[in-house]
PDB file of C-alpha atoms in Angstrom:
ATOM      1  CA  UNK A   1       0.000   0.000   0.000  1.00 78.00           C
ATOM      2  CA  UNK A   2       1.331   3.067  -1.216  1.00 79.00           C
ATOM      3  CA  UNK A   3      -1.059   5.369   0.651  1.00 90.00           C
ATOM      4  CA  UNK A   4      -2.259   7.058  -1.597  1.00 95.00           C
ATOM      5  CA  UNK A   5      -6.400   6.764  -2.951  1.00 96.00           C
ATOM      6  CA  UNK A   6      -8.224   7.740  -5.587  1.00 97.00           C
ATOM      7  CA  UNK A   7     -11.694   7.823  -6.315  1.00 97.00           C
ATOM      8  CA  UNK A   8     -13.885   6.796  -8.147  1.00 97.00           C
ATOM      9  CA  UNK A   9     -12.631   3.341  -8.859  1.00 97.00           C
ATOM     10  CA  UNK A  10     -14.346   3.052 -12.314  1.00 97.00           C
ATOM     11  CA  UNK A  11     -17.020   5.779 -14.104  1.00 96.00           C
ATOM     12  CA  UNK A  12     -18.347   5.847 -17.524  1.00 98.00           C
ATOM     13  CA  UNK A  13     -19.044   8.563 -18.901  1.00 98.00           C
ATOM     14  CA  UNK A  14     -20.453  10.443 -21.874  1.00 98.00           C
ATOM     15  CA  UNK A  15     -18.847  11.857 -24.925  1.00 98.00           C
ATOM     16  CA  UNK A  16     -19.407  16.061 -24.514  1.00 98.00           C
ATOM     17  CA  UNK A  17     -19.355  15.825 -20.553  1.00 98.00           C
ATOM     18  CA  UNK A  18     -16.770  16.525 -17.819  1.00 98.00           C
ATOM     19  CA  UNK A  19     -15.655  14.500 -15.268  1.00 98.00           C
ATOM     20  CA  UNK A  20     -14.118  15.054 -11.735  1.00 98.00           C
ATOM     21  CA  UNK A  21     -11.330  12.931 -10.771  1.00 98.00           C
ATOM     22  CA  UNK A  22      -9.720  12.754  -7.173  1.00 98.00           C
ATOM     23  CA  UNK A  23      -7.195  11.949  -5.407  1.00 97.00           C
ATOM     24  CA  UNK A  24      -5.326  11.581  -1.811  1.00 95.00           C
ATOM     25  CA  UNK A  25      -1.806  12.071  -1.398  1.00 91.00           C
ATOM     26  CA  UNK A  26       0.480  10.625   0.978  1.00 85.00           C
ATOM     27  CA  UNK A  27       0.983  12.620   3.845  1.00 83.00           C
ATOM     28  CA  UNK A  28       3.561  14.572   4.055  1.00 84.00           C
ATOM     29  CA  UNK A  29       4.037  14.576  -0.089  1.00 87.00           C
ATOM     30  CA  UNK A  30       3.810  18.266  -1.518  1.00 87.00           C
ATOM     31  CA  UNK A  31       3.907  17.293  -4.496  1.00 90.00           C
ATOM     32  CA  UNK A  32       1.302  15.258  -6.843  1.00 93.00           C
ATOM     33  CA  UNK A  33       1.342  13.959 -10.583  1.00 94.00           C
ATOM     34  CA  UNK A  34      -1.623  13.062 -13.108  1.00 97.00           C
ATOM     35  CA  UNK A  35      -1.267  10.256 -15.534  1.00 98.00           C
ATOM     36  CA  UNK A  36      -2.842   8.935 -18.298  1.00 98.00           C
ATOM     37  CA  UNK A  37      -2.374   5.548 -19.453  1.00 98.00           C
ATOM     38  CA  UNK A  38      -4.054   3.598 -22.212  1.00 97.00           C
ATOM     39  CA  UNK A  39      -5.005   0.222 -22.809  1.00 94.00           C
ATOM     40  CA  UNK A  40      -1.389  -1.925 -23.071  1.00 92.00           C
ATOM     41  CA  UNK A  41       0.620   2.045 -22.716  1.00 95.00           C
ATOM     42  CA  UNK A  42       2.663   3.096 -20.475  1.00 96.00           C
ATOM     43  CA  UNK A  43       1.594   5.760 -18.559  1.00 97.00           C
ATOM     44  CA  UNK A  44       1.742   9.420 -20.127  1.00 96.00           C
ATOM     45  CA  UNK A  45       2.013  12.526 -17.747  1.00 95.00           C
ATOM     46  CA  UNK A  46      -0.634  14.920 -18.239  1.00 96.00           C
ATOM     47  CA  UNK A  47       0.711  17.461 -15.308  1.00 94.00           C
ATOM     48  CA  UNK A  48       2.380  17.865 -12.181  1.00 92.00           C
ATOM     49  CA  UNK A  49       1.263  20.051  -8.953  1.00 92.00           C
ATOM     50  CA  UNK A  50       3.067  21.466  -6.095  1.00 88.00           C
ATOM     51  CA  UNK A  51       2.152  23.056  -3.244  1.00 87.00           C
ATOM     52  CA  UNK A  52      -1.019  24.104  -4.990  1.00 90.00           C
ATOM     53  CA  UNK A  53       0.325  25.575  -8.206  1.00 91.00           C
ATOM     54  CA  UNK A  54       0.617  23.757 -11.268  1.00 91.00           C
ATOM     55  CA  UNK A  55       4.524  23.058 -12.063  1.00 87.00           C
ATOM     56  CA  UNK A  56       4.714  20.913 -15.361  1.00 89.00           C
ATOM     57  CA  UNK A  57       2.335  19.780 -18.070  1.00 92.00           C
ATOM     58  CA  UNK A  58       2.735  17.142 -20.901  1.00 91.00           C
ATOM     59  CA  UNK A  59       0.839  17.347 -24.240  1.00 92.00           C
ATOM     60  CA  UNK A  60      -2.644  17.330 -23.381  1.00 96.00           C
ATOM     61  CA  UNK A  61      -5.175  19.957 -24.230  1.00 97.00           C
ATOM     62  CA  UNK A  62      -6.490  22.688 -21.659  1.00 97.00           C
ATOM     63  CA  UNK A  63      -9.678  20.733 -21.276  1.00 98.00           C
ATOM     64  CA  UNK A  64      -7.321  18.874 -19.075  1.00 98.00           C
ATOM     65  CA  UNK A  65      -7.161  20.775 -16.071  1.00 97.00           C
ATOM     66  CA  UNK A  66      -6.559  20.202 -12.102  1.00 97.00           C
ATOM     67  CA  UNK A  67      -6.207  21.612  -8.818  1.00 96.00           C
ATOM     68  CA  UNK A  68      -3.978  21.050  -5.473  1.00 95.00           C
ATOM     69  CA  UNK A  69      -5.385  21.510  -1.765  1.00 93.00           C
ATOM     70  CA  UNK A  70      -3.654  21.708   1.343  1.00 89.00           C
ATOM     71  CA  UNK A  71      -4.715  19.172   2.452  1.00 86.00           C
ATOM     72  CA  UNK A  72      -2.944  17.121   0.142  1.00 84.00           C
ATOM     73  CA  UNK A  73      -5.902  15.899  -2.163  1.00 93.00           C
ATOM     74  CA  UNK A  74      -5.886  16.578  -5.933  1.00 96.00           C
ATOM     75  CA  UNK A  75      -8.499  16.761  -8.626  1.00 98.00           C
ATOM     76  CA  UNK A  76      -8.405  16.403 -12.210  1.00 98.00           C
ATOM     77  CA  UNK A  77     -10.860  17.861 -14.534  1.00 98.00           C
ATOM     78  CA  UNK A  78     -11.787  17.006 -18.100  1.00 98.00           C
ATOM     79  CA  UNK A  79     -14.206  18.626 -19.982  1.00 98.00           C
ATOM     80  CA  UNK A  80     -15.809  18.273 -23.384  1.00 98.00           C
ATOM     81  CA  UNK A  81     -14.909  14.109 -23.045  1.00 98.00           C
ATOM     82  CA  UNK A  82     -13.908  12.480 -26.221  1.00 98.00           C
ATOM     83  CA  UNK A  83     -13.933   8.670 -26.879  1.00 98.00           C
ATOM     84  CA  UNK A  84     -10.171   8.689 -26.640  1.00 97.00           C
ATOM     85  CA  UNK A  85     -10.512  10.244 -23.309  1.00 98.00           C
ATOM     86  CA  UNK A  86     -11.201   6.251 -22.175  1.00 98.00           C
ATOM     87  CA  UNK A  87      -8.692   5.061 -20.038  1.00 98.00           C
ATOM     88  CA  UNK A  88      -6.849   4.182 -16.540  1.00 98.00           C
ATOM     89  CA  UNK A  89      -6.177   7.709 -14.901  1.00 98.00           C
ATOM     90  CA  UNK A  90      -3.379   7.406 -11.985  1.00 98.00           C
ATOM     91  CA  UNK A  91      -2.372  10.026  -9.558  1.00 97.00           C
ATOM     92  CA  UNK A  92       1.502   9.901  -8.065  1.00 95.00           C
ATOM     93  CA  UNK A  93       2.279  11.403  -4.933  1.00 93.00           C
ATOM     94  CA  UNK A  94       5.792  12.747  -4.187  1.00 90.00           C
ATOM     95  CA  UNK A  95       7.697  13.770  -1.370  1.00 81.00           C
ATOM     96  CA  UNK A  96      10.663  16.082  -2.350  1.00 68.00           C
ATOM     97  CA  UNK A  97      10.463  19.428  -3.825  1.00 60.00           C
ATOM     98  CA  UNK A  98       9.594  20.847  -7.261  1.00 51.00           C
ATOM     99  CA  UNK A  99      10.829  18.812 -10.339  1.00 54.00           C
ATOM    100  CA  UNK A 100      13.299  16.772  -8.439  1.00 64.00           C
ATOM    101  CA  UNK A 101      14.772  14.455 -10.845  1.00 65.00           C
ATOM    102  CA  UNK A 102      15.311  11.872  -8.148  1.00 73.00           C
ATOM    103  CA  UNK A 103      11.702  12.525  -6.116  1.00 79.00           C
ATOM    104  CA  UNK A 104      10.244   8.798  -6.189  1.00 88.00           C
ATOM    105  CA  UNK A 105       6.441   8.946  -7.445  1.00 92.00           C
ATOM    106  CA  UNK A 106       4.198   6.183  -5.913  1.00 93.00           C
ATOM    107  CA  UNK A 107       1.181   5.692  -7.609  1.00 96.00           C
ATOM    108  CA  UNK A 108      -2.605   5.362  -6.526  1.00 97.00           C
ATOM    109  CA  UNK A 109      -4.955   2.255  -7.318  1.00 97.00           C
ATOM    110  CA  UNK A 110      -6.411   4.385 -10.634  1.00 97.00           C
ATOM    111  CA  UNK A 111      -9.662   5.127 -11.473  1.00 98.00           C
ATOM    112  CA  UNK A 112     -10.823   3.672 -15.195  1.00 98.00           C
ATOM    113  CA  UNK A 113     -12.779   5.958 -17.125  1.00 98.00           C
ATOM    114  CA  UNK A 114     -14.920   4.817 -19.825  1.00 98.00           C
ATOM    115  CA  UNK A 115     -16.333   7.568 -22.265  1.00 98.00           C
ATOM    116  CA  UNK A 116     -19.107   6.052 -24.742  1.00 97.00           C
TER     117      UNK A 116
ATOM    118  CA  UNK B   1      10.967  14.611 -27.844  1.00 63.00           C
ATOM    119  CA  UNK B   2      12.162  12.051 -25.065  1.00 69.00           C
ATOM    120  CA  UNK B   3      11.406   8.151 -25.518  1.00 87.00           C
ATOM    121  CA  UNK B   4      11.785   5.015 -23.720  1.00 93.00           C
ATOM    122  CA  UNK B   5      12.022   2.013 -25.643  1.00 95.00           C
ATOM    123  CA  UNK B   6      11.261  -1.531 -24.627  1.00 95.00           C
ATOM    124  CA  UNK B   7      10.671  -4.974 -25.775  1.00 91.00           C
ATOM    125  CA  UNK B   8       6.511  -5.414 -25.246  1.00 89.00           C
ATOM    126  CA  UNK B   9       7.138  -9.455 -25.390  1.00 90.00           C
ATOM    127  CA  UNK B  10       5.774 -11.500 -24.094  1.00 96.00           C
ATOM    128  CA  UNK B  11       8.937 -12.969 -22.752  1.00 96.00           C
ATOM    129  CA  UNK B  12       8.393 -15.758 -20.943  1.00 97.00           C
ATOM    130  CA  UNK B  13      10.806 -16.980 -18.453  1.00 97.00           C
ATOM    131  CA  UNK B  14      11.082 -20.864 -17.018  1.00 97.00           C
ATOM    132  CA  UNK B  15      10.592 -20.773 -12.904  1.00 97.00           C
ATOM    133  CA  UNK B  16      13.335 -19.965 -11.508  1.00 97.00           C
ATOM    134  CA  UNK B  17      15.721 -18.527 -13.531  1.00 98.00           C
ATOM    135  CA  UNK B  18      16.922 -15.270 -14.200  1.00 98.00           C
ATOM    136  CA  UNK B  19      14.860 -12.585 -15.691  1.00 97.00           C
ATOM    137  CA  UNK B  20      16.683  -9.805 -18.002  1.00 97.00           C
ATOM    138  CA  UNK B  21      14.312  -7.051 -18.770  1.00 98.00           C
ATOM    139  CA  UNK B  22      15.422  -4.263 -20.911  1.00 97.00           C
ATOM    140  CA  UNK B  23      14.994  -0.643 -22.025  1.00 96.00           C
ATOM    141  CA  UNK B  24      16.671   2.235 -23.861  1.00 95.00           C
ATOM    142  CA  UNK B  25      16.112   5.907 -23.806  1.00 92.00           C
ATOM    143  CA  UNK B  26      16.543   8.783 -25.987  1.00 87.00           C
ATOM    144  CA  UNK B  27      17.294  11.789 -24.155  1.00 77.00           C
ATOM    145  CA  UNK B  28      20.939  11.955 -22.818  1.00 71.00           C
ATOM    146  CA  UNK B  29      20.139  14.531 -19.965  1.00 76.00           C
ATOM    147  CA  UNK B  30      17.993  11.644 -18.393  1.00 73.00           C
ATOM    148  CA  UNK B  31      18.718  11.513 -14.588  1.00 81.00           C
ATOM    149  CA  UNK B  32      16.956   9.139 -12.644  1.00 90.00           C
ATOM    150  CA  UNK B  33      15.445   5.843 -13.606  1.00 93.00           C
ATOM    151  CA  UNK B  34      12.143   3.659 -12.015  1.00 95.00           C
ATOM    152  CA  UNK B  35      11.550   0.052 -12.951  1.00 97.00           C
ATOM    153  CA  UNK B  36       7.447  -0.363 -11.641  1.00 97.00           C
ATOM    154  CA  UNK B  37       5.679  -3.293 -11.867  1.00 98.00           C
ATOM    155  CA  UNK B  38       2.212  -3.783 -13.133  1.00 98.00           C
ATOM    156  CA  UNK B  39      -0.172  -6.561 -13.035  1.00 97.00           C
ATOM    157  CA  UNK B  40      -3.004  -6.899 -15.077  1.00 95.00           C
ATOM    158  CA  UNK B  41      -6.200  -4.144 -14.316  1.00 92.00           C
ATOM    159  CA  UNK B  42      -3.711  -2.132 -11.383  1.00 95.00           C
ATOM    160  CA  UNK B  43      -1.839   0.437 -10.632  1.00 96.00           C
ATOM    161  CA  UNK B  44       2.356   0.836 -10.950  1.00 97.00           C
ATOM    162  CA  UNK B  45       4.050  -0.679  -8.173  1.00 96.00           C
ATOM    163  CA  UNK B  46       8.140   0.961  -7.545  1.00 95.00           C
ATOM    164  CA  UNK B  47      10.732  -2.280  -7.820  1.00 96.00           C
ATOM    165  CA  UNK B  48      13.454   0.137  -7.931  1.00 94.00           C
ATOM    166  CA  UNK B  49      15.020   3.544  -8.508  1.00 94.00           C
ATOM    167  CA  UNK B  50      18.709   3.888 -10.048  1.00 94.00           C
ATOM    168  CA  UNK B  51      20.734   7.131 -10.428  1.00 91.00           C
ATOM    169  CA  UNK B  52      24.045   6.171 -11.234  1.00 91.00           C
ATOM    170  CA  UNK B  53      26.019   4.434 -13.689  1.00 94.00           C
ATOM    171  CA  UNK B  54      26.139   0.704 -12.431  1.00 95.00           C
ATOM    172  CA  UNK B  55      24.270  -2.014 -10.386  1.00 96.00           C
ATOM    173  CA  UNK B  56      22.183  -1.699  -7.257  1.00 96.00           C
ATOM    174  CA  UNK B  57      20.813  -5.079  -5.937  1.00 97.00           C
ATOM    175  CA  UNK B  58      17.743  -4.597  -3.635  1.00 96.00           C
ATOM    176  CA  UNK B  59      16.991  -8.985  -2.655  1.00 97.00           C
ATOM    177  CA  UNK B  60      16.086 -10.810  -6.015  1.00 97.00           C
ATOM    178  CA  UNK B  61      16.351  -7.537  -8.484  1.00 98.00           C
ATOM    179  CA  UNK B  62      19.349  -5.928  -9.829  1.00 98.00           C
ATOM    180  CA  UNK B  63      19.172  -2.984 -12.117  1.00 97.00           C
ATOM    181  CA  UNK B  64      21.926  -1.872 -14.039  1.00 97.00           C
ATOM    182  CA  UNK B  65      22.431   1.781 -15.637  1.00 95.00           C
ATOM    183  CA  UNK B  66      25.007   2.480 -18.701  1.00 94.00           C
ATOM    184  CA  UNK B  67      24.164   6.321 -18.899  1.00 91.00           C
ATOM    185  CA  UNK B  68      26.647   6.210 -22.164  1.00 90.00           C
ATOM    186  CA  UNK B  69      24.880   3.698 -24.126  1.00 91.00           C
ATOM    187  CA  UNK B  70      21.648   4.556 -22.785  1.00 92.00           C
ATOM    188  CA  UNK B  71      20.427   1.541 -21.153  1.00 93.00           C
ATOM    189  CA  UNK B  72      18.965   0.339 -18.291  1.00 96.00           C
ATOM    190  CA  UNK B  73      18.379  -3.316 -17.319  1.00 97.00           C
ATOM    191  CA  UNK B  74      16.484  -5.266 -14.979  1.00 98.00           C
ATOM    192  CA  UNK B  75      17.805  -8.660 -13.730  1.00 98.00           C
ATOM    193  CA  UNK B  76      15.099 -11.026 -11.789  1.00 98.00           C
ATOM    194  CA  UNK B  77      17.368 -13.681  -9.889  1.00 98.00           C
ATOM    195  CA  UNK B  78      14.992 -17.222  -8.793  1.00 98.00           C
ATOM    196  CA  UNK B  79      12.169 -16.003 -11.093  1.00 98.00           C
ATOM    197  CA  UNK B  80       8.402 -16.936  -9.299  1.00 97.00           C
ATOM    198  CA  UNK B  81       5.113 -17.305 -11.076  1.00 96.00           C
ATOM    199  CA  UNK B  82       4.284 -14.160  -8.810  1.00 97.00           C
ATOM    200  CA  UNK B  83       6.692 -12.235 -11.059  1.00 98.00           C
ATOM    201  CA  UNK B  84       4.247 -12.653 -13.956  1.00 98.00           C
ATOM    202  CA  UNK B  85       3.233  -9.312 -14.434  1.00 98.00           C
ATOM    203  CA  UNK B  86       4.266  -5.889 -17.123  1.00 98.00           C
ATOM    204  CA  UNK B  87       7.428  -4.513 -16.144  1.00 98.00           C
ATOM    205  CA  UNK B  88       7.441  -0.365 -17.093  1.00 98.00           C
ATOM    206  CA  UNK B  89      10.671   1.367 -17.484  1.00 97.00           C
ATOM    207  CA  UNK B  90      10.434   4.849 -16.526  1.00 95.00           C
ATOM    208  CA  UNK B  91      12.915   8.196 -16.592  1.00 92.00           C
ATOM    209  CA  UNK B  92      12.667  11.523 -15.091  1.00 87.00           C
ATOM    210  CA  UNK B  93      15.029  14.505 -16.099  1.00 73.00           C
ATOM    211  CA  UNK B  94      16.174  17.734 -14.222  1.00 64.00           C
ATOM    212  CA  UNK B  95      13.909  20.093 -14.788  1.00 59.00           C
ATOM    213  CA  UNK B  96      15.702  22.761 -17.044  1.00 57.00           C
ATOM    214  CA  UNK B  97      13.418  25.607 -16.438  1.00 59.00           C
ATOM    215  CA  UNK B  98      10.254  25.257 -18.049  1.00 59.00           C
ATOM    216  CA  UNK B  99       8.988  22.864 -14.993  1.00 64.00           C
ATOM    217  CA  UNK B 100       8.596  19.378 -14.324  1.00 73.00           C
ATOM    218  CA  UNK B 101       8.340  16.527 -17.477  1.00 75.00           C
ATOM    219  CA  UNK B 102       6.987  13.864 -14.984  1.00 87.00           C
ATOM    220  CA  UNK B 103       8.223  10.426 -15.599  1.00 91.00           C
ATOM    221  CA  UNK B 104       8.270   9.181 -19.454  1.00 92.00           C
ATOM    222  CA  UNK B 105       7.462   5.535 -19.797  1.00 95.00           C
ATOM    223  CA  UNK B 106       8.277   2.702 -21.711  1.00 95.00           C
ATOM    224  CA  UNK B 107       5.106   1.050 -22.926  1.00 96.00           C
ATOM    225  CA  UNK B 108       6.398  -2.276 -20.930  1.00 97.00           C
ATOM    226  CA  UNK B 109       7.530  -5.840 -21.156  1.00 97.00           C
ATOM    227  CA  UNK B 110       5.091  -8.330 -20.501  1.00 97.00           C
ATOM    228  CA  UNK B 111       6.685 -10.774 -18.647  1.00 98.00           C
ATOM    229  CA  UNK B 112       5.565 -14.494 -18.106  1.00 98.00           C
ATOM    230  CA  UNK B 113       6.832 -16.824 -15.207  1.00 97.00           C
ATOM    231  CA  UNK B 114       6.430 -20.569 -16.667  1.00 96.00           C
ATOM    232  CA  UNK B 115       5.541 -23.092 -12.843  1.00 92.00           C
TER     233      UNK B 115
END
């Protein structure tokens, strides 16, 4: 157990509506990651937070968006779902400080998101 | 554009022996380096971080970093049918600036334990 939850576990979803993601970091870790990761992918990195400002983003669209609390819980948002949209969504929690090369991300259990 | 290369398999090991997972990566600023493990319908799980050219042993894994040739290896000594699982390679770089990159992964090895 790395400590750190996410919820939902699974959600399907619409194509043209948004979806609320969430997530519960470790405590203690200032720092939390989004990923994406398609069916038989690797995980991609959609963006990074720390201490509640947004740090580092990867290629997604704006629609893609997210937020940081103090009490170390996360959300993404996606709006305007596509079909594509369908997939595992993880949240890493980190303990050292911004964009540490070396800060070890453990992941949460995922939530699946199906978009029909 | 960074990438991390690896073998998708299946490679399928007899119980036992030694596993050799193995991946390659593009970017030559590339710092740090995760092996997770994955089984089927969960989450990552961290086997083992490496930061420096060589091996680190942590019990029945060894992973081994050549930052010149751009490789980085995972060794799985007395192989068990719990080892069946997707192995994902990942890398993290220092940030230069324009903010965190977050890990880029390998699409993983899938990786079969034969009892």
């Amino acid at each position: 157990e790395t400590g750190v939850t996410q919820s939902p576990t699974h959600l399907i979803k619409t194509r043209g509506q948004q979806v609320t993601l969430r997530c519960s970091s470790q405590s203690g870790h200032n720092t939390v990651s989004w990923y994406q990761q398609a069916l038989g992918q690797g995980p991609q990195f959609i963006f990074q937070y720390y201490r509640e400002e947004e740090n580092g983003r990867g290629n997604f669209p704006p629609r893609f968006s997210g937020l940081q609390f103090p009490n170390y819980s996360s959300e993404l948002n996606v709006n305007a779902l596509e079909l594509d949209d369908s997939a595992l969504y993880l949240c890493a929690s980190s303990l050292g400080g911004s964009s540490s090369p070396r800060d070890t991300q453990y992941f949460g259990p995922g939530t699946r998101l199906t978009v029909l | 554009q960074k990438e991390v290369e690896q073998n998708s398999g299946p490679l399928s090991v007899p119980e036992g022996a030694i596993a050799s997972l193995n991946c390659t990566y593009s970017d030559r600023v590339s710092q740090s380096f995760f092996w997770y493990r994955q089984y089927s319908g969960k989450s990552p799980e961290l086997i083992m971080s490496i930061y420096s050219n060589g091996d680190k042993e942590d019990g029945r894994f060894t992973a081994q970093l050549n930052k010149a040739s751009q490789y980085v290896s995972l060794l799985i000594r007395d192989s068990q049918p719990s080892d069946s699982a997707t192995y994902l390679c990942a890398v993290n770089i220092e940030d230069s600036g324009g903010g965190a990159d977050g890990l880029t992964f390998g699409k993983g090895t899938h990786l079969i334990i034969q009892p």
